[in-house]
Amino acid sequence: MKRRIIVILLMVSAFGSFAQNKYYYTEASDLNLGGKLFRDTPIPYHRVDTARFEGFTDTENKMLRESSGIYCLFKTDSKSIRIKVEYGHVSYRNNTNGFSSRGFDMYIRKNGEWLWAASACPRDIIDLKADVALISDMDGTEHECLLYLPLYSEVYSVKIGVEEGTSIAPIDNTFKYRIALFGSSLTHGSSTTRCGMAYPSQFSRMTDLQILSIGCSGRSKLQGYFADVLCAAQDVDALIIDGFSNPSAATIRQRLFPFIEKLVAAHPGKPIIFQETIYRNLRHFNTKSEATEALKAHVSDSLMKIACKKYPDVYYVRRNIKEDITESSVDGTHPDNYGYTVYARAMKGPIVKILSKYGIKGK
């Protein structure tokens, strides 16, 4: 009984630290948004203005309006931070945590590195609006903050609340260059527990390179209209393609070279890096899955050998994971946070080496 009373008092105290403060709110898009392939979307938190392009299915259209990979950079001396959010649609996925699919994830810079600080997800979403307590009881000194937006939900408005009498202001983007990354659920962030743990975000923090994520779960099939999106983004320094996770072997044969040729024509002299897909643990005892995945790997490997010889700026990065991450599988296809960490580390070396040939320097 005594323990229960103590727990209740602690909960009341924690709530009180938020409740007793008054806040003023600033729209995140009025600070500094990063991770966007297109800077000028009518709704700032959409990754693509889907009205500009033809061919998307309803599902693809919806996913491209989700804010996966977008982040806000700001500094504040507030001791606590709240978020008011207005959603376009909200995701409740079986294999992806609420903090990731519809919540927020914040890092604070300490000694030159981004250190995790807080995550939050609204418990109650009423009329697609919510008010979220993100962090409290900080020390009141100025901190530089990196706030990741939801991976699998669409947001119309994200207002960051700080205590009255404190300040909030944008900071410069610490992630350098502009590198487009198009791909599957591996890129979108499926099965993560926090939105900052998606592969592109982890890769960014490991390298200090800005990754512009166009992950489209289950829909990354080397479609020509996705190539059109990448071609329209003229202010990119490089492109990374997670293109072999979703399409069948037959689709890869049919679409790969037309896809490459569009990109090469639109981005002459820029590195275009295709990456080998992650290993699906579902293959262990599912004979059909094993045969399908093995054939896809064979086709993509053989065709990329030809492509790399034919096009001087096209590269193929192999999955070189030496660590056993079998236990990291969430659903037989997607790894958990640590599995993505291992994958990002494996990709970091060869990708950074290729980019360095073009003067694109990461750490």
Tab-separated table of C-alpha atoms in Angstrom:
chain	number	residue	atom	x	y	z
A	1	MET	CA	0.000	0.000	0.000
A	2	LYS	CA	2.821	2.358	0.960
A	3	ARG	CA	4.582	1.586	-2.332
A	4	ARG	CA	1.409	2.391	-4.270
A	5	ILE	CA	1.079	5.767	-2.569
A	6	ILE	CA	4.717	6.605	-3.398
A	7	VAL	CA	4.221	5.696	-7.072
A	8	ILE	CA	1.066	7.826	-7.262
A	9	LEU	CA	2.849	10.780	-5.651
A	10	LEU	CA	5.720	10.471	-8.116
A	11	MET	CA	3.284	10.406	-11.049
A	12	VAL	CA	1.451	13.466	-9.714
A	13	SER	CA	4.775	15.239	-9.216
A	14	ALA	CA	5.902	14.462	-12.764
A	15	PHE	CA	2.597	15.656	-14.194
A	16	GLY	CA	2.741	18.759	-12.052
A	17	SER	CA	6.117	19.763	-13.487
A	18	PHE	CA	4.378	20.099	-16.856
A	19	ALA	CA	0.984	21.304	-15.630
A	20	GLN	CA	2.252	24.250	-13.575
A	21	ASN	CA	4.148	25.764	-16.504
A	22	LYS	CA	2.731	27.979	-19.221
A	23	TYR	CA	3.957	27.409	-22.764
A	24	TYR	CA	4.150	29.254	-26.032
A	25	TYR	CA	4.309	27.326	-29.287
A	26	THR	CA	6.335	27.638	-32.489
A	27	GLU	CA	5.558	25.745	-35.694
A	28	ALA	CA	8.418	23.359	-36.437
A	29	SER	CA	8.504	24.462	-40.084
A	30	ASP	CA	9.317	28.012	-38.868
A	31	LEU	CA	12.478	26.653	-37.268
A	32	ASN	CA	14.696	24.403	-39.434
A	33	LEU	CA	13.395	21.253	-41.114
A	34	GLY	CA	15.889	18.740	-42.492
A	35	GLY	CA	15.742	15.380	-44.222
A	36	LYS	CA	13.440	16.604	-47.015
A	37	LEU	CA	14.081	15.707	-50.640
A	38	PHE	CA	11.818	18.574	-51.760
A	39	ARG	CA	12.019	21.770	-49.722
A	40	ASP	CA	8.877	23.359	-51.189
A	41	THR	CA	6.024	20.908	-50.557
A	42	PRO	CA	2.739	22.786	-49.900
A	43	ILE	CA	2.482	21.018	-46.525
A	44	PRO	CA	5.981	21.217	-44.998
A	45	TYR	CA	5.777	17.789	-43.384
A	46	HIS	CA	5.011	15.935	-46.635
A	47	ARG	CA	8.025	14.318	-48.270
A	48	VAL	CA	6.645	14.632	-51.801
A	49	ASP	CA	4.009	16.871	-53.352
A	50	THR	CA	2.161	13.912	-54.813
A	51	ALA	CA	0.022	16.181	-57.022
A	52	ARG	CA	3.157	16.914	-59.108
A	53	PHE	CA	3.658	13.322	-60.232
A	54	GLU	CA	1.496	10.713	-61.922
A	55	GLY	CA	1.325	6.992	-61.312
A	56	PHE	CA	1.178	6.615	-57.529
A	57	THR	CA	-1.326	4.159	-56.116
A	58	ASP	CA	-3.533	5.354	-53.249
A	59	THR	CA	-1.253	3.569	-50.769
A	60	GLU	CA	1.923	5.080	-52.244
A	61	ASN	CA	0.320	8.526	-52.254
A	62	LYS	CA	-0.550	8.126	-48.579
A	63	MET	CA	2.902	6.882	-47.608
A	64	LEU	CA	4.727	9.698	-49.387
A	65	ARG	CA	2.726	12.179	-47.329
A	66	GLU	CA	4.043	10.578	-44.135
A	67	SER	CA	6.898	12.419	-42.437
A	68	SER	CA	9.436	9.572	-42.253
A	69	GLY	CA	12.985	10.904	-42.040
A	70	ILE	CA	12.007	14.560	-41.540
A	71	TYR	CA	13.445	16.289	-38.489
A	72	CYS	CA	13.467	19.714	-36.855
A	73	LEU	CA	16.580	21.451	-35.529
A	74	PHE	CA	16.323	24.102	-32.823
A	75	LYS	CA	17.845	25.380	-29.597
A	76	THR	CA	16.080	26.233	-26.365
A	77	ASP	CA	16.778	26.960	-22.702
A	78	SER	CA	13.365	25.719	-21.609
A	79	LYS	CA	13.364	23.117	-18.842
A	80	SER	CA	10.437	21.295	-20.445
A	81	ILE	CA	9.080	20.826	-23.960
A	82	ARG	CA	5.620	19.926	-25.230
A	83	ILE	CA	4.335	19.175	-28.723
A	84	LYS	CA	0.953	19.979	-30.219
A	85	VAL	CA	0.329	17.912	-33.332
A	86	GLU	CA	-2.400	17.803	-35.941
A	87	TYR	CA	-2.461	14.567	-37.923
A	88	GLY	CA	-3.696	13.922	-41.447
A	89	HIS	CA	-3.840	10.201	-40.694
A	90	VAL	CA	-2.519	8.125	-37.814
A	91	SER	CA	-0.863	4.718	-38.007
A	92	TYR	CA	-1.341	1.842	-35.572
A	93	ARG	CA	1.000	-0.787	-36.997
A	94	ASN	CA	1.417	-4.286	-35.565
A	95	ASN	CA	5.193	-4.428	-35.975
A	96	THR	CA	6.174	-0.796	-35.311
A	97	ASN	CA	6.088	0.950	-31.928
A	98	GLY	CA	3.794	3.928	-31.352
A	99	PHE	CA	6.784	6.155	-30.518
A	100	SER	CA	7.993	5.380	-34.021
A	101	SER	CA	4.856	5.224	-36.148
A	102	ARG	CA	3.001	8.258	-34.712
A	103	GLY	CA	5.280	9.732	-32.030
A	104	PHE	CA	8.324	11.968	-31.671
A	105	ASP	CA	11.956	11.266	-30.831
A	106	MET	CA	14.425	13.901	-29.608
A	107	TYR	CA	18.210	14.012	-29.381
A	108	ILE	CA	20.341	16.706	-27.750
A	109	ARG	CA	23.872	17.556	-28.825
A	110	LYS	CA	26.487	16.870	-26.166
A	111	ASN	CA	30.237	17.081	-26.740
A	112	GLY	CA	29.622	17.300	-30.476
A	113	GLU	CA	27.498	14.135	-30.660
A	114	TRP	CA	23.739	13.618	-30.754
A	115	LEU	CA	22.639	11.906	-27.530
A	116	TRP	CA	19.122	10.493	-27.118
A	117	ALA	CA	17.018	12.650	-24.777
A	118	ALA	CA	13.309	11.764	-24.955
A	119	SER	CA	10.525	10.094	-26.907
A	120	ALA	CA	6.785	10.614	-26.669
A	121	CYS	CA	3.610	9.331	-28.247
A	122	PRO	CA	0.093	10.700	-27.636
A	123	ARG	CA	-2.129	8.344	-25.685
A	124	ASP	CA	-5.342	10.035	-26.788
A	125	ILE	CA	-5.825	11.410	-30.294
A	126	ILE	CA	-9.081	13.353	-30.512
A	127	ASP	CA	-10.246	14.625	-33.908
A	128	LEU	CA	-6.699	13.897	-35.166
A	129	LYS	CA	-5.180	16.348	-32.679
A	130	ALA	CA	-2.997	15.708	-29.633
A	131	ASP	CA	-0.908	17.492	-27.016
A	132	VAL	CA	2.220	15.595	-25.956
A	133	ALA	CA	4.553	16.098	-23.003
A	134	LEU	CA	8.018	15.382	-24.436
A	135	ILE	CA	10.559	16.166	-21.695
A	136	SER	CA	10.751	17.922	-18.314
A	137	ASP	CA	13.173	18.860	-15.542
A	138	MET	CA	16.105	19.844	-17.746
A	139	ASP	CA	18.713	22.160	-16.235
A	140	GLY	CA	17.622	25.409	-17.919
A	141	THR	CA	20.792	25.911	-19.951
A	142	GLU	CA	20.544	26.217	-23.719
A	143	HIS	CA	20.472	22.913	-25.576
A	144	GLU	CA	20.644	22.130	-29.290
A	145	CYS	CA	17.855	19.718	-30.185
A	146	LEU	CA	17.130	17.303	-33.019
A	147	LEU	CA	13.474	16.245	-33.158
A	148	TYR	CA	12.431	13.392	-35.461
A	149	LEU	CA	8.846	13.323	-36.753
A	150	PRO	CA	6.574	10.252	-37.063
A	151	LEU	CA	7.553	7.563	-39.565
A	152	TYR	CA	4.136	6.185	-40.488
A	153	SER	CA	1.705	9.026	-39.850
A	154	GLU	CA	0.885	12.154	-41.806
A	155	VAL	CA	1.126	15.453	-39.938
A	156	TYR	CA	-0.325	18.805	-40.946
A	157	SER	CA	1.078	20.779	-38.022
A	158	VAL	CA	3.773	20.238	-35.388
A	159	LYS	CA	4.032	22.985	-32.786
A	160	ILE	CA	6.901	22.876	-30.284
A	161	GLY	CA	6.033	24.344	-26.892
A	162	VAL	CA	8.572	25.853	-24.514
A	163	GLU	CA	8.016	27.586	-21.197
A	164	GLU	CA	7.065	31.248	-21.179
A	165	GLY	CA	10.104	33.388	-20.479
A	166	THR	CA	12.446	31.018	-22.318
A	167	SER	CA	13.660	31.061	-25.911
A	168	ILE	CA	13.490	28.828	-28.966
A	169	ALA	CA	15.314	29.417	-32.248
A	170	PRO	CA	16.469	27.438	-35.289
A	171	ILE	CA	19.995	26.090	-35.555
A	172	ASP	CA	21.975	25.250	-38.672
A	173	ASN	CA	21.727	21.744	-40.057
A	174	THR	CA	24.736	19.801	-38.804
A	175	PHE	CA	24.225	17.085	-41.439
A	176	LYS	CA	26.144	17.879	-44.627
A	177	TYR	CA	25.279	17.504	-48.300
A	178	ARG	CA	21.973	16.202	-49.694
A	179	ILE	CA	21.791	12.466	-50.361
A	180	ALA	CA	18.531	10.948	-51.595
A	181	LEU	CA	17.680	7.480	-50.297
A	182	PHE	CA	14.786	5.690	-51.987
A	183	GLY	CA	13.614	2.316	-50.818
A	184	SER	CA	11.438	-0.187	-49.046
A	185	SER	CA	10.235	-0.627	-45.467
A	186	LEU	CA	13.913	-0.992	-44.575
A	187	THR	CA	14.254	2.687	-45.522
A	188	HIS	CA	10.821	3.740	-44.238
A	189	GLY	CA	11.584	2.418	-40.734
A	190	SER	CA	9.339	-0.586	-40.193
A	191	SER	CA	9.716	-2.407	-36.823
A	192	THR	CA	11.637	0.378	-35.095
A	193	THR	CA	10.647	1.431	-31.593
A	194	ARG	CA	11.591	5.102	-32.026
A	195	CYS	CA	11.487	7.207	-35.184
A	196	GLY	CA	15.128	8.232	-34.754
A	197	MET	CA	16.160	4.581	-35.090
A	198	ALA	CA	15.150	4.212	-38.758
A	199	TYR	CA	18.121	3.178	-40.926
A	200	PRO	CA	18.478	6.570	-42.720
A	201	SER	CA	18.479	8.482	-39.413
A	202	GLN	CA	21.024	6.165	-37.809
A	203	PHE	CA	23.200	6.375	-40.923
A	204	SER	CA	23.033	10.200	-40.758
A	205	ARG	CA	24.143	10.323	-37.139
A	206	MET	CA	26.969	7.870	-37.874
A	207	THR	CA	28.285	9.855	-40.849
A	208	ASP	CA	27.115	13.489	-40.417
A	209	LEU	CA	25.625	13.189	-43.912
A	210	GLN	CA	22.092	14.431	-44.578
A	211	ILE	CA	19.903	11.602	-45.830
A	212	LEU	CA	16.680	12.525	-47.646
A	213	SER	CA	14.463	9.508	-47.106
A	214	ILE	CA	11.886	8.373	-49.631
A	215	GLY	CA	11.094	5.050	-48.028
A	216	CYS	CA	7.809	3.593	-49.241
A	217	SER	CA	7.088	0.372	-47.374
A	218	GLY	CA	6.439	-2.599	-49.630
A	219	ARG	CA	6.124	-0.326	-52.670
A	220	SER	CA	9.754	0.159	-53.708
A	221	LYS	CA	9.641	-1.819	-56.960
A	222	LEU	CA	11.832	0.227	-59.334
A	223	GLN	CA	8.760	1.940	-60.793
A	224	GLY	CA	9.445	4.532	-63.458
A	225	TYR	CA	7.353	7.132	-61.656
A	226	PHE	CA	9.545	6.843	-58.559
A	227	ALA	CA	12.543	7.403	-60.826
A	228	ASP	CA	10.726	10.551	-62.050
A	229	VAL	CA	10.543	11.785	-58.436
A	230	LEU	CA	14.284	11.255	-57.972
A	231	CYS	CA	15.013	12.900	-61.312
A	232	ALA	CA	13.016	15.988	-60.310
A	233	ALA	CA	15.211	16.500	-57.231
A	234	GLN	CA	18.040	18.364	-58.910
A	235	ASP	CA	19.772	19.663	-55.777
A	236	VAL	CA	21.041	16.291	-54.554
A	237	ASP	CA	24.702	15.326	-54.338
A	238	ALA	CA	24.208	11.562	-54.527
A	239	LEU	CA	21.517	8.878	-54.621
A	240	ILE	CA	21.229	5.613	-52.704
A	241	ILE	CA	18.712	3.025	-53.890
A	242	ASP	CA	17.298	0.253	-51.691
A	243	GLY	CA	15.675	-1.263	-54.760
A	244	PHE	CA	15.770	-5.042	-54.435
A	245	SER	CA	13.742	-5.690	-51.272
A	246	ASN	CA	10.243	-5.589	-52.778
A	247	PRO	CA	10.237	-6.462	-56.500
A	248	SER	CA	10.223	-10.019	-57.815
A	249	ALA	CA	13.117	-11.357	-59.884
A	250	ALA	CA	11.058	-10.867	-63.051
A	251	THR	CA	10.284	-7.249	-62.110
A	252	ILE	CA	13.952	-6.560	-61.410
A	253	ARG	CA	14.875	-7.890	-64.866
A	254	GLN	CA	12.214	-5.747	-66.512
A	255	ARG	CA	12.665	-2.454	-64.668
A	256	LEU	CA	16.239	-2.124	-63.434
A	257	PHE	CA	17.987	-0.731	-66.508
A	258	PRO	CA	15.214	1.731	-67.500
A	259	PHE	CA	15.256	2.960	-63.876
A	260	ILE	CA	19.035	3.407	-63.908
A	261	GLU	CA	19.031	5.136	-67.290
A	262	LYS	CA	16.531	7.738	-66.093
A	263	LEU	CA	18.666	8.532	-63.061
A	264	VAL	CA	21.928	8.652	-64.996
A	265	ALA	CA	20.419	11.050	-67.549
A	266	ALA	CA	18.973	13.337	-64.851
A	267	HIS	CA	22.036	13.304	-62.556
A	268	PRO	CA	25.148	13.045	-64.753
A	269	GLY	CA	28.395	12.674	-62.847
A	270	LYS	CA	26.700	12.008	-59.517
A	271	PRO	CA	27.134	8.705	-57.656
A	272	ILE	CA	24.132	6.368	-57.793
A	273	ILE	CA	24.588	3.604	-55.228
A	274	PHE	CA	22.387	0.510	-55.170
A	275	GLN	CA	22.472	-1.527	-51.994
A	276	GLU	CA	21.924	-5.216	-51.505
A	277	THR	CA	18.747	-5.904	-49.566
A	278	ILE	CA	18.697	-7.183	-46.011
A	279	TYR	CA	18.515	-10.932	-45.369
A	280	ARG	CA	14.992	-12.068	-44.466
A	281	ASN	CA	15.036	-14.503	-41.539
A	282	LEU	CA	11.728	-15.856	-42.785
A	283	ARG	CA	13.877	-17.926	-45.174
A	284	HIS	CA	15.141	-20.237	-42.450
A	285	PHE	CA	12.315	-22.778	-42.681
A	286	ASN	CA	10.044	-21.400	-45.406
A	287	THR	CA	11.143	-23.135	-48.609
A	288	LYS	CA	9.120	-20.871	-50.894
A	289	SER	CA	10.593	-17.755	-49.321
A	290	GLU	CA	14.100	-19.201	-49.566
A	291	ALA	CA	13.696	-19.927	-53.284
A	292	THR	CA	12.162	-16.507	-53.997
A	293	GLU	CA	14.816	-14.566	-52.098
A	294	ALA	CA	17.699	-16.584	-53.542
A	295	LEU	CA	16.495	-15.962	-57.093
A	296	LYS	CA	16.047	-12.226	-56.450
A	297	ALA	CA	19.569	-12.033	-55.033
A	298	HIS	CA	21.026	-13.889	-58.014
A	299	VAL	CA	19.256	-11.667	-60.538
A	300	SER	CA	20.089	-8.391	-58.792
A	301	ASP	CA	23.747	-9.404	-58.300
A	302	SER	CA	24.226	-10.435	-61.921
A	303	LEU	CA	22.463	-7.389	-63.383
A	304	MET	CA	24.311	-4.951	-61.128
A	305	LYS	CA	27.642	-6.366	-62.320
A	306	ILE	CA	26.623	-5.370	-65.837
A	307	ALA	CA	25.280	-1.978	-64.714
A	308	CYS	CA	28.447	-1.048	-62.825
A	309	LYS	CA	30.552	-1.766	-65.927
A	310	LYS	CA	28.184	0.074	-68.243
A	311	TYR	CA	27.658	3.230	-66.155
A	312	PRO	CA	30.771	4.795	-64.546
A	313	ASP	CA	28.873	6.467	-61.703
A	314	VAL	CA	26.685	3.485	-60.744
A	315	TYR	CA	27.768	1.320	-57.809
A	316	TYR	CA	26.540	-1.767	-55.975
A	317	VAL	CA	27.162	-2.130	-52.237
A	318	ARG	CA	26.992	-5.633	-50.825
A	319	ARG	CA	25.651	-6.532	-47.419
A	320	ASN	CA	28.796	-7.332	-45.414
A	321	ILE	CA	27.367	-8.125	-41.980
A	322	LYS	CA	29.709	-10.296	-39.965
A	323	GLU	CA	27.647	-10.190	-36.777
A	324	ASP	CA	24.828	-12.704	-36.224
A	325	ILE	CA	21.643	-10.611	-35.975
A	326	THR	CA	19.185	-13.491	-36.319
A	327	GLU	CA	17.664	-12.681	-32.936
A	328	SER	CA	17.025	-9.092	-34.010
A	329	SER	CA	14.231	-10.126	-36.370
A	330	VAL	CA	10.814	-8.733	-35.440
A	331	ASP	CA	8.599	-10.437	-38.002
A	332	GLY	CA	10.883	-12.499	-40.208
A	333	THR	CA	11.574	-9.610	-42.559
A	334	HIS	CA	12.389	-6.506	-40.527
A	335	PRO	CA	15.067	-6.200	-37.846
A	336	ASP	CA	14.681	-4.323	-34.587
A	337	ASN	CA	16.572	-1.149	-33.691
A	338	TYR	CA	19.867	-2.954	-33.152
A	339	GLY	CA	19.512	-4.905	-36.390
A	340	TYR	CA	19.206	-1.596	-38.221
A	341	THR	CA	22.252	-0.307	-36.326
A	342	VAL	CA	24.306	-3.251	-37.532
A	343	TYR	CA	23.011	-2.798	-41.092
A	344	ALA	CA	23.826	0.939	-41.059
A	345	ARG	CA	27.345	0.217	-39.797
A	346	ALA	CA	27.865	-2.368	-42.532
A	347	MET	CA	26.742	0.098	-45.206
A	348	LYS	CA	28.660	3.047	-43.767
A	349	GLY	CA	32.163	2.006	-44.831
A	350	PRO	CA	31.575	1.218	-48.512
A	351	ILE	CA	29.098	4.072	-49.063
A	352	VAL	CA	31.319	6.708	-47.438
A	353	LYS	CA	34.266	5.403	-49.483
A	354	ILE	CA	32.327	5.819	-52.732
A	355	LEU	CA	31.041	9.269	-51.797
A	356	SER	CA	34.544	10.454	-50.902
A	357	LYS	CA	35.560	9.957	-54.543
A	358	TYR	CA	33.119	12.752	-55.366
A	359	GLY	CA	34.298	15.084	-52.604
A	360	ILE	CA	31.400	14.149	-50.321
A	361	LYS	CA	33.081	13.702	-46.964
A	362	GLY	CA	31.420	11.989	-44.020
A	363	LYS	CA	32.911	11.007	-40.715
